[in-house]
Amino acid sequence: MFDIKPHAAHWGYFEALVKGGRLIGARGFEQDPYPASLLDSTADAVHSPVRIDQPYIRRGWLQGRRRGAARGGEPFVPVSWDRVTRILAEETARTRAEHGDTSIFAGSYGWSSAGRYHHAKSQLQRFLGQGGGFTSSVHSYSYAAAQTLLPHVLGTNEVLLGRVTDWHAIARYARVMVCFGGLAAKNGLVSSGGAGRHDCRLLMQRAKQAGVRFVNISPFQGDTEAELAAEWIPIRPGTDTAMMLAMAHVLIDSHRYDEGYLNRCTTGFEKLRDYVMGDAEDATPKTPEWAEPITGVPAQRIRQLVLEMTVNPAMLTAAWSLQRAEHGEQPYWMLVALAAMLGTIGKPGLGVAFGYGSINGMGTPRRELPAIAGPAIRNPVGLSIPVARITELLERPGEVLEFNGQQIALPDIRLVWWAGGNPFHHHQDLNRLQRAWSRPETIVVQEPWWTSLARHADIVLPATTTLERNDIASSSRDRFVGAMHQAIKPLAKARNDVDMLADIADALGYRDRFTEQRDERAWLRFMYERWRQQCAGLGFEAPDFDRFWKVGHVEVPEPPNGQEYTQFADFAADPDEAPLNTPSGKIELFSATIAGFRYADCPGHPVWIEPREWLKAPLAKAYPLHLLTVQPATRLHGQLDTGRVSAADKIDGREPILLNPEDAKARALEDGMVVRVFNARGACLAGLRLAPGQMRGVAAMATGAWFNPEVPGQPGSLCIHGNPNVLTADIGTSSLGQGPSAQSCLVQVERWDGPLPPISVHEPPAFAPPLP
């Protein structure tokens, strides 16, 4: 027999199965129609051979090799918790005294836990904030360009992140759903803060059954499930804006746009119309014939699709991945413009929203209730950079970074402290990052495993996994709140992030301020009861904490039958009484604010700007494949990479790369062989998998294979495991959004004929004896 403990992860609620103090498995939540296969890797991760067993310090750091050190290749020295606590308190105080609070960077972007109390980034930033402040980051790698743009255009980011038009409304009122970037069901297996139910696939199916026709505009046919019977319109990567402009041209030229809606609900249409029709600026009409050689989509198919959208009520959407490319702001802005031209924004079940196929919970019918929130503090320094510009922050101290109308003076970072994330997973151009990583004097990492980030640290603190502590899972996108019971004792000398930080705060003189004199259980009770009171004010009576903890979850009832939600409905009904939070109160198809920034790479209305890397660029002669990096189905970002689900998908231990069979044949490559993927920025090994439902000229790799340079600590070394971010460009989407541009990447693929280097990143690094 075994003990059963309710728990939760970003890939869903589950029951942890424990025997003899060891996690032996995980069983999906009984109310979940699609429990994630990632549960099979949970025990593998918790008991992984690369768990960090105690604190370590890089030997060179102890010997004085700090700023300028090539991190990642030196052995680590084991130290005691008492010693590392004293060292960190002294190093933090010294850095502040000599270089100021802004010389400490606490980016810590990541998905470490679905729990809201043991949220590593929040606890770290509370600790550093109470000590005087730090340099931070804003926005998300997932949708940074859109996060900056959409408040200018629609006055909100709710259309990207929040309670978007739900699937019930779409099923009832829409008859065609046009999906740029598809609706990939695999992405619906994860949700920040956890999920009681994975409903997105079921809701898509119901919309199909209700008569909604799906159109998948993507390089991948598999970006929609076969059961949706979606029409696939293959499109050249990075050219969606050009197709949307051509669609707008058809609407204008055929006089099929909703002039009344545009006059009533938008501003700036005249400027966009002149650009589309070729009456201003570049004097090029953006016709379907103009778009066809750019996009690869036949002009006649563009016209037919527009005609269908004017006859049948249409919902427009785009995946988050679409804006993770150079000029990524443009397709989102232009999709809003198309929906406005159709006059559908705010009409029941129609309009525009983003991310339906990007994460679980988007469009799930739910009541408007808050999520449970953990302790937080305002950073007294108030200095933040765009999240994807970490390398520039380290490279360019004293210089200025343009961002959303601001000019950010970049500080000289001396201390980097990371908890709950891994830039060596989610950042681009890892060889460039490695070089910049040598600039700080000290890098501190809190981490359960010897990930690539931990191997590139100076001071490594072993953190517990979620199964070794108590917490509460909660997401604004989900109807459930989950109790996360501690399943096993902390392994070896691992400690909770909050406990290790409390001891360091004690050494610095502010333990009580950091803990607020609450232990773990007191914090969980406080957070839950605060949420319970908020819910009561909104008409939902949640059970008390003790009842919740005993049952293991709270379920918030669905909205009553027939109660659908459509975003912007109040605005569409009366724009004067319910204006948007934009300067005009309307949808800004031309933004005087953005135009006033005078950014050449993001003018005042949507435009087509050729990216530096796409299949029509001169660089494509040397690197003729457009590499798209996708979210994995076998792990969450880099988490669970050591688990059995991830391992079973690899080829000779390498991450797969997908190619059209004709592209493989042209290179004399066969399914299952190991290949070298390369460009001027770097190279990695991958296992070839043929993908007939993929455009020619397009390659695809999942992110998340742990970065494994053949020569540790040497920038430019071959990644032998298949991390595609050695290939992607580290450039901002534009001066406006400064988001990541991972999807603008050209590569070449060739056969690997050499011996296969063994994967070493799934084993502990080298250790050295304590120094005398």
Tab-separated table of N, CA and C in Angstrom, residues 150 154-166 169-170 261 315-316 344-354 356 362-363 366 368 564-573 580 587:
chain	number	residue	atom	x	y	z
A	150	LEU	N	-0.429	45.939	-26.968
A	150	LEU	CA	-1.887	45.911	-26.885
A	150	LEU	C	-2.489	46.996	-25.987
A	154	LEU	N	-5.644	48.534	-27.627
A	154	LEU	CA	-6.930	48.147	-27.055
A	154	LEU	C	-7.107	48.590	-25.609
A	155	GLY	N	-6.067	49.196	-25.050
A	155	GLY	CA	-6.160	49.694	-23.688
A	155	GLY	C	-6.054	48.641	-22.619
A	156	THR	N	-5.708	47.409	-22.977
A	156	THR	CA	-5.664	46.328	-22.005
A	156	THR	C	-4.841	45.169	-22.548
A	157	ASN	N	-4.376	44.332	-21.625
A	157	ASN	CA	-3.772	43.056	-21.994
A	157	ASN	C	-4.708	41.886	-21.725
A	158	GLU	N	-5.928	42.179	-21.301
A	158	GLU	CA	-6.885	41.099	-21.053
A	158	GLU	C	-7.129	40.254	-22.297
A	159	VAL	N	-7.063	40.875	-23.468
A	159	VAL	CA	-7.277	40.145	-24.718
A	159	VAL	C	-6.170	39.122	-24.970
A	160	LEU	N	-5.091	39.249	-24.231
A	160	LEU	CA	-3.928	38.367	-24.358
A	160	LEU	C	-3.844	37.382	-23.203
A	161	LEU	N	-4.234	37.827	-22.005
A	161	LEU	CA	-3.961	37.070	-20.793
A	161	LEU	C	-5.187	36.712	-19.981
A	162	GLY	N	-6.239	37.489	-20.124
A	162	GLY	CA	-7.292	37.417	-19.139
A	162	GLY	C	-8.500	36.629	-19.559
A	163	ARG	N	-9.644	37.152	-19.170
A	163	ARG	CA	-10.908	36.476	-19.434
A	163	ARG	C	-11.382	36.832	-20.844
A	164	VAL	N	-10.847	36.142	-21.821
A	164	VAL	CA	-11.183	36.412	-23.215
A	164	VAL	C	-12.549	35.812	-23.548
A	165	THR	N	-13.075	36.165	-24.690
A	165	THR	CA	-14.344	35.613	-25.170
A	165	THR	C	-14.311	34.092	-25.035
A	166	ASP	N	-15.336	33.534	-24.362
A	166	ASP	CA	-15.244	32.117	-24.019
A	166	ASP	C	-15.755	31.220	-25.150
A	169	ALA	N	-19.499	31.039	-26.076
A	169	ALA	CA	-19.968	32.099	-26.966
A	169	ALA	C	-19.508	31.853	-28.393
A	170	ILE	N	-18.258	31.406	-28.546
A	170	ILE	CA	-17.753	31.114	-29.894
A	170	ILE	C	-18.588	30.018	-30.548
A	261	TYR	N	-18.904	50.780	-37.988
A	261	TYR	CA	-18.169	50.342	-36.798
A	261	TYR	C	-16.835	51.080	-36.697
A	315	MET	N	-14.485	34.550	-35.802
A	315	MET	CA	-13.616	34.810	-34.655
A	315	MET	C	-12.185	34.691	-35.132
A	316	LEU	N	-11.363	35.679	-34.817
A	316	LEU	CA	-9.960	35.697	-35.237
A	316	LEU	C	-9.064	35.504	-34.022
A	344	THR	N	-16.528	43.257	-35.768
A	344	THR	CA	-16.935	42.159	-34.878
A	344	THR	C	-16.429	42.277	-33.450
A	345	ILE	N	-15.484	43.155	-33.167
A	345	ILE	CA	-14.936	43.226	-31.806
A	345	ILE	C	-16.042	43.656	-30.842
A	346	GLY	N	-16.345	42.796	-29.883
A	346	GLY	CA	-17.403	43.061	-28.920
A	346	GLY	C	-18.740	42.458	-29.273
A	347	LYS	N	-18.878	41.905	-30.482
A	347	LYS	CA	-20.122	41.224	-30.847
A	347	LYS	C	-20.093	39.802	-30.277
A	348	PRO	N	-21.236	39.252	-29.865
A	348	PRO	CA	-21.257	37.959	-29.172
A	348	PRO	C	-20.489	36.864	-29.906
A	349	GLY	N	-19.482	36.292	-29.199
A	349	GLY	CA	-18.730	35.164	-29.715
A	349	GLY	C	-17.784	35.462	-30.847
A	350	LEU	N	-17.608	36.733	-31.194
A	350	LEU	CA	-16.789	37.105	-32.350
A	350	LEU	C	-15.677	38.049	-31.915
A	351	GLY	N	-14.952	38.571	-32.896
A	351	GLY	CA	-13.925	39.566	-32.613
A	351	GLY	C	-12.530	38.996	-32.712
A	352	VAL	N	-11.708	39.277	-31.693
A	352	VAL	CA	-10.307	38.879	-31.723
A	352	VAL	C	-9.836	38.603	-30.301
A	353	ALA	N	-8.991	37.599	-30.159
A	353	ALA	CA	-8.304	37.321	-28.894
A	353	ALA	C	-7.089	36.471	-29.233
A	354	PHE	N	-6.167	36.378	-28.291
A	354	PHE	CA	-4.888	35.737	-28.566
A	354	PHE	C	-4.621	34.621	-27.556
A	356	TYR	N	-5.608	31.206	-27.612
A	356	TYR	CA	-6.512	30.077	-27.356
A	356	TYR	C	-5.770	28.741	-27.444
A	362	MET	N	-7.519	29.439	-21.607
A	362	MET	CA	-7.916	30.562	-22.444
A	362	MET	C	-9.277	30.259	-23.069
A	363	GLY	N	-10.270	31.058	-22.715
A	363	GLY	CA	-11.607	30.848	-23.227
A	363	GLY	C	-12.445	29.871	-22.433
A	366	ARG	N	-15.811	30.776	-16.956
A	366	ARG	CA	-15.557	30.836	-15.519
A	366	ARG	C	-16.122	32.127	-14.938
A	368	GLU	N	-15.742	35.506	-12.659
A	368	GLU	CA	-14.647	36.469	-12.505
A	368	GLU	C	-14.267	36.571	-11.034
A	564	GLU	N	-22.854	33.238	-21.573
A	564	GLU	CA	-21.559	33.309	-22.250
A	564	GLU	C	-20.914	34.666	-21.995
A	565	TYR	N	-19.611	34.706	-22.219
A	565	TYR	CA	-18.878	35.960	-22.031
A	565	TYR	C	-18.223	36.363	-23.340
A	566	THR	N	-18.427	37.613	-23.747
A	566	THR	CA	-17.767	38.183	-24.919
A	566	THR	C	-17.004	39.423	-24.474
A	567	GLN	N	-15.741	39.427	-24.777
A	567	GLN	CA	-14.897	40.565	-24.405
A	567	GLN	C	-15.267	41.806	-25.223
A	568	PHE	N	-15.179	42.957	-24.599
A	568	PHE	CA	-15.448	44.265	-25.222
A	568	PHE	C	-16.921	44.471	-25.585
A	569	ALA	N	-17.815	43.653	-25.015
A	569	ALA	CA	-19.236	43.792	-25.357
A	569	ALA	C	-19.780	45.159	-24.927
A	570	ASP	N	-19.434	45.613	-23.738
A	570	ASP	CA	-19.929	46.917	-23.271
A	570	ASP	C	-19.409	48.044	-24.153
A	571	PHE	N	-18.148	47.957	-24.542
A	571	PHE	CA	-17.556	48.973	-25.420
A	571	PHE	C	-18.271	49.013	-26.763
A	572	ALA	N	-18.501	47.850	-27.364
A	572	ALA	CA	-19.154	47.813	-28.675
A	572	ALA	C	-20.573	48.353	-28.602
A	573	ALA	N	-21.240	48.107	-27.481
A	573	ALA	CA	-22.615	48.588	-27.337
A	573	ALA	C	-22.677	50.094	-27.219
A	580	LEU	N	-12.479	52.481	-24.031
A	580	LEU	CA	-11.259	51.726	-23.760
A	580	LEU	C	-10.247	52.631	-23.063
A	587	ILE	N	-10.455	51.865	-30.284
A	587	ILE	CA	-9.426	50.981	-30.831
A	587	ILE	C	-8.510	51.819	-31.704
